[in-house]
mmCIF file of C-alpha atoms in Angstrom:
data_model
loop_
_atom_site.group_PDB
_atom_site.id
_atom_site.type_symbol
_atom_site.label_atom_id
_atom_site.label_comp_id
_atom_site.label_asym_id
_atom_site.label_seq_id
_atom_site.Cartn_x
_atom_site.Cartn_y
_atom_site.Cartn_z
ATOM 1 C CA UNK A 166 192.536 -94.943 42.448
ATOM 2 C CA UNK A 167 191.993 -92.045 44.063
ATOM 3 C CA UNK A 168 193.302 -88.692 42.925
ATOM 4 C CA UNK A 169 194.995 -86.033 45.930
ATOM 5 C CA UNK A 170 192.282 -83.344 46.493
ATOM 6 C CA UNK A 171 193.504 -80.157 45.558
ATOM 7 C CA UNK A 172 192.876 -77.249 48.464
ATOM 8 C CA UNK A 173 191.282 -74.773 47.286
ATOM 9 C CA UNK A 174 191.336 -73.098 50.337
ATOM 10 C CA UNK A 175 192.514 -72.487 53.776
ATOM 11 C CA UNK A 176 190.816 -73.679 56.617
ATOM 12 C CA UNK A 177 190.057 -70.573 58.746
ATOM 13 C CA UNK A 178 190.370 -71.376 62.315
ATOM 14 C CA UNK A 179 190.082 -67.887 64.785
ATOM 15 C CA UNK A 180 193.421 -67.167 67.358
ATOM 16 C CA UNK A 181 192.474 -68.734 70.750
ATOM 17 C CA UNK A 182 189.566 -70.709 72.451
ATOM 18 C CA UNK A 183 185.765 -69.163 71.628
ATOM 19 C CA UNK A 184 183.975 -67.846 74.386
ATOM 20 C CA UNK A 185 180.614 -69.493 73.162
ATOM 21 C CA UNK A 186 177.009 -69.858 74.574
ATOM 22 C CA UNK A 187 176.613 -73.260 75.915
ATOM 23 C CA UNK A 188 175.590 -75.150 72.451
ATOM 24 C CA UNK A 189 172.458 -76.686 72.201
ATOM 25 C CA UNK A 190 172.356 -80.484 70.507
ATOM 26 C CA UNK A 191 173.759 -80.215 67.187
ATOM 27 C CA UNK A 192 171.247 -79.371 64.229
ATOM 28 C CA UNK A 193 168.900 -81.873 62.785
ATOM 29 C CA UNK A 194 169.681 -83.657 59.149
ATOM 30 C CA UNK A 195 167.581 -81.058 57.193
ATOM 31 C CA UNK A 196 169.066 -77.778 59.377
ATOM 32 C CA UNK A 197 172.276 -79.397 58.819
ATOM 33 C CA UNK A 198 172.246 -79.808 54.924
ATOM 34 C CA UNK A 199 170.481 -76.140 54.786
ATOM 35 C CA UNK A 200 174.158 -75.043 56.670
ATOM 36 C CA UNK A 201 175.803 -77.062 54.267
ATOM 37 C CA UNK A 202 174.028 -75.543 50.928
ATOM 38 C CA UNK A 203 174.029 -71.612 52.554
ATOM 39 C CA UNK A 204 177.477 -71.635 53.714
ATOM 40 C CA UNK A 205 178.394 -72.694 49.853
ATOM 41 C CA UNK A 206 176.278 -70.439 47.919
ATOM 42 C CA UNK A 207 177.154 -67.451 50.258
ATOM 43 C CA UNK A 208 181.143 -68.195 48.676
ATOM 44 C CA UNK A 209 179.459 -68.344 45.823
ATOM 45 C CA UNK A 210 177.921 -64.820 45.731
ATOM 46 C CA UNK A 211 180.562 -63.771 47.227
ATOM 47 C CA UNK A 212 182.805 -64.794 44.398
ATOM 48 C CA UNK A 213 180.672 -64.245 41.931
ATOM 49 C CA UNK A 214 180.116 -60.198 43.320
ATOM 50 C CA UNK A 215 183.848 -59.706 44.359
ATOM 51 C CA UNK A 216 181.656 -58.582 47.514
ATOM 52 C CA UNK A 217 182.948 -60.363 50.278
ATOM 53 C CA UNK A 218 181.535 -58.396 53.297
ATOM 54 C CA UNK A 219 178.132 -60.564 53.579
ATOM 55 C CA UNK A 220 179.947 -63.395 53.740
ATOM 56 C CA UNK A 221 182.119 -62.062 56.471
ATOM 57 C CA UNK A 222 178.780 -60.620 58.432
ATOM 58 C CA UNK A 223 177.185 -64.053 58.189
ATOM 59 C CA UNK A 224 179.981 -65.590 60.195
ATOM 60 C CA UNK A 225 180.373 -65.806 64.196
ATOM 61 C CA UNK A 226 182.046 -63.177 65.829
ATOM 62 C CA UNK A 227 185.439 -64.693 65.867
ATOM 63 C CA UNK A 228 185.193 -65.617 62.197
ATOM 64 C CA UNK A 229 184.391 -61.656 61.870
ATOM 65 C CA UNK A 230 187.041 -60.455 64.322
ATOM 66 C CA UNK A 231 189.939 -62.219 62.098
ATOM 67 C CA UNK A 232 188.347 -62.277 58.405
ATOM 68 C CA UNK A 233 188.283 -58.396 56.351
ATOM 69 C CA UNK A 234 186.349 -58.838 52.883
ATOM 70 C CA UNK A 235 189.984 -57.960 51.336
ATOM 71 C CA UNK A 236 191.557 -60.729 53.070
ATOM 72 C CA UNK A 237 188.670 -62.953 52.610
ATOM 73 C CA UNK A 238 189.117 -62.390 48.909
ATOM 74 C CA UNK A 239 192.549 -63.220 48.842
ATOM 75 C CA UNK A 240 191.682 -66.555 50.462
ATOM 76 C CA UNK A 241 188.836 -67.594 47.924
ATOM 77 C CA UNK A 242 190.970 -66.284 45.062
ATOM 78 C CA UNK A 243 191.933 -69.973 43.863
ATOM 79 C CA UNK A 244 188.079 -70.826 44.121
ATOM 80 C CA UNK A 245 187.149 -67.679 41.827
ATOM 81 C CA UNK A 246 189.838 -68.405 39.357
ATOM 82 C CA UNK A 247 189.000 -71.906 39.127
ATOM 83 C CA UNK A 248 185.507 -71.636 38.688
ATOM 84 C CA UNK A 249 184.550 -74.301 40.393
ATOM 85 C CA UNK A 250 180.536 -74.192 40.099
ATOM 86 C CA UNK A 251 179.253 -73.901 43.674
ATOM 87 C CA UNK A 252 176.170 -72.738 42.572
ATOM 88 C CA UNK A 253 175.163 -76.714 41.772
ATOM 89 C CA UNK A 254 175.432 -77.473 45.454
ATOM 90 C CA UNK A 255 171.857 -76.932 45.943
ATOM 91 C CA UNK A 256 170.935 -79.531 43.196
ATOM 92 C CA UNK A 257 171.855 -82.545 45.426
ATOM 93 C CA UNK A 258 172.134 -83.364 49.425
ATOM 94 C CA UNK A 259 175.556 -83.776 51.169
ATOM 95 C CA UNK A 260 177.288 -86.998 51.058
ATOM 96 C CA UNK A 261 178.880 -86.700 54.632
ATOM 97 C CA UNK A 262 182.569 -88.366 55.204
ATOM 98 C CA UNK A 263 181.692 -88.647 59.068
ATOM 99 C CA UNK A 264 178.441 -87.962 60.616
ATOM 100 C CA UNK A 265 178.380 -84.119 61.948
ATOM 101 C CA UNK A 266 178.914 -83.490 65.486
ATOM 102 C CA UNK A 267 180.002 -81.721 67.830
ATOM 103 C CA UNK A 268 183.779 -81.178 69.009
ATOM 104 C CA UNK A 269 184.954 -81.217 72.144
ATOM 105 C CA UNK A 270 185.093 -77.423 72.313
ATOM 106 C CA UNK A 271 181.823 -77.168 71.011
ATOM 107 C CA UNK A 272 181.749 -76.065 67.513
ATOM 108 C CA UNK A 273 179.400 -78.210 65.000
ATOM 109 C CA UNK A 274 181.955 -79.884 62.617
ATOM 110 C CA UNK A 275 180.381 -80.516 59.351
ATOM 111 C CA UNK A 276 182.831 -82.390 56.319
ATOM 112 C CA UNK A 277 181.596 -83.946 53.219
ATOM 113 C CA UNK A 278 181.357 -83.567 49.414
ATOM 114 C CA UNK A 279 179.251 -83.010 46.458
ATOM 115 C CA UNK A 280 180.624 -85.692 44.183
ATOM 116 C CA UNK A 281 180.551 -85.189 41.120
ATOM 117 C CA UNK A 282 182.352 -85.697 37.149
ATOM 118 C CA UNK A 283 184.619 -84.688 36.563
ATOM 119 C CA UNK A 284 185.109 -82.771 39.275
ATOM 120 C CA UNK A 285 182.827 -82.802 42.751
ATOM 121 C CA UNK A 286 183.581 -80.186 46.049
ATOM 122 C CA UNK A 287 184.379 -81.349 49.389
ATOM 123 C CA UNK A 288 184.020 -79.299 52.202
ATOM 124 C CA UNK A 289 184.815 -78.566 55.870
ATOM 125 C CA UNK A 290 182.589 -76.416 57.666
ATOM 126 C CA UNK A 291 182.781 -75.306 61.577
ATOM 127 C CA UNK A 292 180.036 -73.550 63.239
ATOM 128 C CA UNK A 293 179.686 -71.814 66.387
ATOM 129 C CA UNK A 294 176.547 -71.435 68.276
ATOM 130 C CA UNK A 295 176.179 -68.106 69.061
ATOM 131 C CA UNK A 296 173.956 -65.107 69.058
ATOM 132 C CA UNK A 297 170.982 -67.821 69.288
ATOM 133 C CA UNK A 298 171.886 -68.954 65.919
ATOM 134 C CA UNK A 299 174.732 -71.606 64.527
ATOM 135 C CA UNK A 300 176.823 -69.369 62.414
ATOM 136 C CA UNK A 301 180.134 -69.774 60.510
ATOM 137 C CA UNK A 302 183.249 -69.901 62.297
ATOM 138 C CA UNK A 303 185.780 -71.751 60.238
ATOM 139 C CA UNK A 304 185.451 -73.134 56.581
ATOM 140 C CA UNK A 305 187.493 -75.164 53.917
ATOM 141 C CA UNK A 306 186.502 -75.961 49.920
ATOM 142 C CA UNK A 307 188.591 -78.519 48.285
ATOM 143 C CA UNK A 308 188.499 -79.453 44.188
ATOM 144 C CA UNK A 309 187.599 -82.896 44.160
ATOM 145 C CA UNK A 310 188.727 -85.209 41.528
ATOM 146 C CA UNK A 311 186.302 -87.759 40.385
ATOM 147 C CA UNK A 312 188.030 -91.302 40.706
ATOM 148 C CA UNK A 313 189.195 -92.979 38.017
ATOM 149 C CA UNK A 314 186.876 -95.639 36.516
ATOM 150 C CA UNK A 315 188.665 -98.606 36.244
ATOM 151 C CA UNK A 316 187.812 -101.144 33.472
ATOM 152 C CA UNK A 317 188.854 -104.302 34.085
ATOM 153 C CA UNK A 318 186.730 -106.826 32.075
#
């Protein structure tokens, strides 16, 4: 059985349809799970630093124009409380619920998880490709609950 995942956070969409450069193909396997692992750890700094401005520069420019650091922290507050241990993200690769791609309005839709016990992270990441570079324009990190072993012998 399966336990709800608890959200941890909002997704952060931007107001309106992004003016974007014309996207190239999405990234490669290894560029993706390097989006993937930096996205995470840059919460993770950020939470760890109560400095949430990085963050915020790293993203697109719509993910800028609606996201303040004070706002931003207010968002990953749950997260920060919780502890949830982003930090071991970069100790194993991606598990991907769908393979990434691209949406139909061009952002690079990345969702997945890190299982693990007794409690993995899932994530949802959007990136815009702009500025020559795919950068963050929409994020969610979820608690999730291992599943219950069952033992039926």
């Amino acid at each position: 059985m399966r336990l709800p995942w608890l959200a941890a956070l909002a997704v952060l969409l931007a107001q309106g349809t992004a003016a974007q450069e014309e996207a190239p193909a999405h990234p490669d396997r290894s560029e993706t799970a390097r989006l993937v692992w930096s996205t995470l750890i840059a919460v993770d700094h950020a939470n760890r630093t109560g400095n949430y401005a990085v963050l915020r520069d790293l993203g697109a420019p719509d993910f800028r124009n609606v996201n303040n650091p004070a706002r931003l922290a207010g968002i990953f507050a749950s997260i920060r409380e919780r502890d949830l241990g982003l930090e071991r993200v970069v100790l194993a690769n991606p598990v991907y619920a769908a393979p990434p791609a691209l949406t139909e309005t061009g952002l690079f839709e990345v969702k997945g998880s890190f299982p693990a016990r007794p409690e993995g992270i899932s994530f949802e990441l959007y990136f815009q490709h702009v500025e020559g570079a795919w950068k963050l324009y929409a994020l969610g990190i979820f608690a999730q609950e291992a599943e219950a072993e069952t033992a039926e012998q």
